[in-house]
Amino acid sequence: MAWLSPAYPVGAFSYSSGIEWAVETGDIKDAETLRRWLATVIGEGGAFCDAVLLVHAHRAALAGGKALHDVAELAAAFAPSRERHLETTAQGRAFVEATRAAWPCDALDRLLAVWDGAIAYPVAVGVAAAGHGIALDATLNAYLHALTANMISAGVRLIPLGQTDGQRVLAALEPVAAATAARALAASLDDMGSATVRADMASMLHETQYTRLFRS
C-alpha cells in the first residue's frame, strides 16, 4: 500500500500515458469515453503488458539465474514510444532508489547486479515484492489498481471531470483490472502484446502538442 500510494516518490502524477493527447483530439471527452479508453488500455494495451512483466519479474527474482536479466532487458526494450519509455523507466528508477533506501532487500541488489540498463516500473515493483515475500497476486492487483487510478486522475484534471465521476470510472474498471491480472498470471512472455494502436499513437504524438501539463 505504501509503495503504490500516490505519495510514494516516483512522480506518477506527472504522466498521463497519452491521455492528454486523447483529450485534446476529442477521443476522450467525458467519463464514458475515459472509461472505454482505459478499459481497452488495461485489457489489451500497455497495462496488460506491464502486468505480464511484473509477474515474470516477481517469479524470476525468486528463481534466480539469468531470467531476471532477461525480463529486465525485455521490459526496457518493449516501450512503444520515447515518452512511454521515459514514463516506465523514470518511475522504475525512482521506485528502486526509494525502496532501497527505506525497504532494502537482496532482490533489488541482485536486479542491479544482473542488469545495468534502464529498469521498467513493473519490473522494479515485482522484484521488490518478491524480495519482501509479498504474494504475487496481491502485488499484481495492487499495481493495476494504482495504474488505473493514476490514469483516471489524469483524466479528471484534463477533461475535466468531478471527483465523483472519477470514482465511478474507477469502480467500473475494477473488474477489467481483475480480469487482466488473472490473464497475466497465466501468460508467458510470448503472450505479451498490445492491440491499442490509437493509445500507442497518443504516446508518440503527445510530445508535439503545443501546450502540455504532463510528461507523457
Coordinates of C-alpha atoms in Angstrom, one line a residue:
M1 CA 0.0 0.0 0.0
A2 CA 2.9 2.4 0.8
W3 CA 4.8 1.6 -2.4
L4 CA 1.8 2.1 -4.7
S5 CA 0.3 5.1 -2.9
P6 CA 0.2 8.4 -4.8
A7 CA 2.5 9.7 -2.1
Y8 CA 5.4 7.3 -3.0
P9 CA 8.1 9.4 -4.7
V10 CA 8.0 8.0 -8.2
G11 CA 6.4 11.0 -9.9
A12 CA 3.4 9.1 -11.3
F13 CA 1.3 12.2 -11.1
S14 CA 3.3 13.8 -13.9
Y15 CA 2.4 11.2 -16.6
S16 CA -0.8 10.8 -18.5
S17 CA 0.0 7.8 -20.7
G18 CA -1.1 9.7 -23.7
I19 CA -4.4 10.7 -22.3
E20 CA -3.5 14.4 -22.6
W21 CA -3.3 14.0 -26.4
A22 CA -6.5 11.9 -26.5
V23 CA -8.4 14.7 -24.7
E24 CA -7.1 17.4 -27.0
T25 CA -8.1 15.4 -30.1
G26 CA -11.6 14.6 -28.6
D27 CA -11.1 10.9 -28.3
I28 CA -11.7 11.3 -24.6
K29 CA -14.3 14.0 -23.6
D30 CA -16.3 12.7 -20.7
A31 CA -16.5 9.9 -18.1
E32 CA -17.8 7.3 -20.5
T33 CA -15.2 7.9 -23.2
L34 CA -12.5 7.8 -20.5
R35 CA -13.9 4.5 -19.2
R36 CA -13.9 3.0 -22.7
W37 CA -10.4 4.2 -23.5
L38 CA -8.9 2.9 -20.2
A39 CA -10.8 -0.4 -20.4
T40 CA -9.0 -1.1 -23.7
V41 CA -5.6 0.0 -22.4
I42 CA -6.0 -2.1 -19.3
G43 CA -7.3 -5.2 -21.0
E44 CA -5.5 -5.1 -24.3
G45 CA -2.7 -2.5 -24.1
G46 CA 0.2 -1.3 -22.1
A47 CA -1.3 -2.2 -18.7
F48 CA -1.6 -5.8 -19.7
C49 CA 2.0 -5.8 -20.9
D50 CA 3.0 -4.2 -17.5
A51 CA 1.1 -6.9 -15.7
V52 CA 2.9 -9.7 -17.6
L53 CA 6.3 -8.2 -17.0
L54 CA 5.5 -7.8 -13.3
V55 CA 4.5 -11.4 -13.0
H56 CA 7.7 -12.7 -14.6
A57 CA 9.9 -10.3 -12.8
H58 CA 8.5 -11.5 -9.4
R59 CA 9.0 -15.1 -10.4
A60 CA 12.5 -14.5 -11.8
A61 CA 13.5 -12.7 -8.6
L62 CA 12.6 -15.8 -6.6
A63 CA 14.1 -18.3 -9.0
G64 CA 17.4 -16.6 -9.6
G65 CA 19.6 -17.2 -12.6
K66 CA 19.5 -15.4 -16.0
A67 CA 15.8 -15.0 -16.1
L68 CA 15.8 -11.8 -14.1
H69 CA 18.3 -10.1 -16.5
D70 CA 16.1 -11.3 -19.5
V71 CA 12.9 -9.9 -18.1
A72 CA 14.5 -6.5 -17.2
E73 CA 16.1 -6.3 -20.7
L74 CA 12.8 -7.1 -22.4
A75 CA 10.8 -4.6 -20.4
A76 CA 13.2 -1.8 -21.1
A77 CA 13.0 -2.6 -24.9
F78 CA 9.3 -3.1 -25.1
A79 CA 8.0 0.5 -24.7
P80 CA 6.3 1.6 -27.9
S81 CA 7.5 5.3 -27.8
R82 CA 10.1 7.6 -26.3
E83 CA 7.6 9.1 -23.8
R84 CA 6.3 5.7 -22.8
H85 CA 9.9 4.6 -22.2
L86 CA 10.5 7.7 -20.1
E87 CA 7.4 7.0 -18.1
T88 CA 8.2 3.5 -17.2
T89 CA 12.0 3.8 -16.7
A90 CA 11.9 7.1 -14.7
Q91 CA 9.3 5.7 -12.4
G92 CA 11.2 2.4 -12.2
R93 CA 14.5 4.1 -11.3
A94 CA 12.7 6.3 -8.7
F95 CA 11.0 3.3 -7.2
V96 CA 14.2 1.3 -6.9
E97 CA 16.0 4.3 -5.2
A98 CA 13.2 5.0 -2.7
T99 CA 12.7 1.3 -1.9
R100 CA 16.3 0.5 -1.4
A101 CA 16.6 3.5 1.0
A102 CA 13.5 2.7 3.1
W103 CA 12.8 -1.0 2.5
P104 CA 16.1 -2.6 1.3
C105 CA 16.2 -6.2 0.2
D106 CA 18.6 -8.6 -1.5
A107 CA 16.3 -9.0 -4.5
L108 CA 16.7 -5.3 -5.6
D109 CA 20.5 -5.6 -5.1
R110 CA 20.5 -8.7 -7.4
L111 CA 18.5 -6.8 -10.0
L112 CA 21.1 -4.1 -10.1
A113 CA 23.9 -6.6 -10.3
V114 CA 22.5 -8.6 -13.2
W115 CA 21.1 -5.6 -15.2
D116 CA 22.8 -2.2 -15.6
G117 CA 20.3 -0.7 -18.0
A118 CA 17.0 1.2 -17.5
I119 CA 14.6 -0.5 -15.2
A120 CA 10.9 -0.6 -16.1
Y121 CA 8.4 0.3 -13.3
P122 CA 6.6 -3.1 -13.2
V123 CA 9.9 -5.0 -13.0
A124 CA 11.0 -2.8 -10.1
V125 CA 7.7 -3.4 -8.2
G126 CA 7.7 -7.1 -9.0
V127 CA 11.3 -7.7 -7.8
A128 CA 10.8 -5.6 -4.6
A129 CA 7.6 -7.5 -3.7
A130 CA 9.3 -10.9 -4.2
G131 CA 12.2 -9.7 -2.1
H132 CA 9.9 -8.9 0.8
G133 CA 7.8 -12.0 0.5
I134 CA 4.7 -10.2 -0.8
A135 CA 2.4 -12.6 -2.7
L136 CA 2.3 -12.2 -6.5
D137 CA -1.4 -12.0 -6.9
A138 CA -1.8 -9.3 -4.2
T139 CA 1.1 -7.3 -5.8
L140 CA -0.3 -7.5 -9.2
N141 CA -3.8 -6.4 -8.2
A142 CA -2.5 -3.5 -6.2
Y143 CA -0.2 -2.4 -9.1
L144 CA -3.1 -2.5 -11.7
H145 CA -5.4 -0.6 -9.3
A146 CA -2.7 2.1 -8.8
L147 CA -2.1 2.3 -12.5
T148 CA -5.8 2.7 -13.2
A149 CA -6.3 5.3 -10.5
N150 CA -3.4 7.3 -11.8
M151 CA -4.7 7.4 -15.4
I152 CA -8.2 8.4 -14.1
S153 CA -6.6 11.2 -12.0
A154 CA -5.0 12.5 -15.3
G155 CA -8.4 12.4 -16.9
V156 CA -10.1 14.1 -14.0
R157 CA -7.6 17.0 -14.4
L158 CA -7.6 17.2 -18.2
I159 CA -11.3 16.7 -19.3
P160 CA -12.0 17.9 -16.6
L161 CA -14.2 15.6 -14.5
G162 CA -15.5 15.9 -11.0
Q163 CA -14.0 13.6 -8.3
T164 CA -17.2 11.6 -8.0
D165 CA -17.2 10.8 -11.8
G166 CA -13.6 9.8 -11.4
Q167 CA -14.6 7.3 -8.7
R168 CA -17.4 6.0 -10.8
V169 CA -15.0 5.3 -13.6
L170 CA -12.6 3.6 -11.1
A171 CA -15.4 1.4 -9.8
A172 CA -16.4 0.4 -13.4
L173 CA -12.8 -0.5 -14.2
E174 CA -12.1 -2.7 -11.2
P175 CA -13.5 -5.9 -12.9
V176 CA -11.4 -5.1 -16.0
A177 CA -8.3 -4.8 -13.9
A178 CA -9.1 -8.0 -12.1
A179 CA -9.6 -9.9 -15.4
T180 CA -6.3 -8.5 -16.7
A181 CA -4.5 -9.7 -13.5
A182 CA -5.9 -13.2 -14.0
R183 CA -4.8 -13.3 -17.6
A184 CA -1.3 -12.0 -16.8
L185 CA -0.8 -14.7 -14.1
A186 CA -1.3 -17.4 -16.7
A187 CA 0.6 -15.6 -19.6
S188 CA 4.0 -16.3 -20.9
L189 CA 6.3 -13.6 -22.1
D190 CA 5.4 -14.6 -25.6
D191 CA 1.8 -13.9 -24.9
M192 CA 2.6 -10.3 -24.2
G193 CA 1.4 -7.7 -26.7
S194 CA -0.7 -4.7 -27.4
A195 CA -3.7 -4.2 -29.6
T196 CA -4.2 -0.5 -28.8
V197 CA -2.8 1.4 -31.8
R198 CA -4.6 4.6 -31.0
A199 CA -3.2 4.7 -27.5
D200 CA 0.3 4.0 -28.7
M201 CA -0.1 6.8 -31.3
A202 CA -1.2 9.1 -28.4
S203 CA 2.1 8.3 -26.6
M204 CA 4.0 9.2 -29.7
L205 CA 2.1 12.3 -30.7
H206 CA 1.9 13.8 -27.2
E207 CA 5.4 15.3 -27.4
T208 CA 4.3 17.5 -30.4
Q209 CA 1.3 19.1 -28.5
Y210 CA 1.5 22.9 -28.3
T211 CA 0.8 23.0 -24.6
R212 CA 1.2 20.2 -22.2
L213 CA 0.6 19.6 -18.5
F214 CA 2.1 16.1 -18.4
R215 CA 5.4 14.5 -19.4
S216 CA 3.6 11.8 -21.4

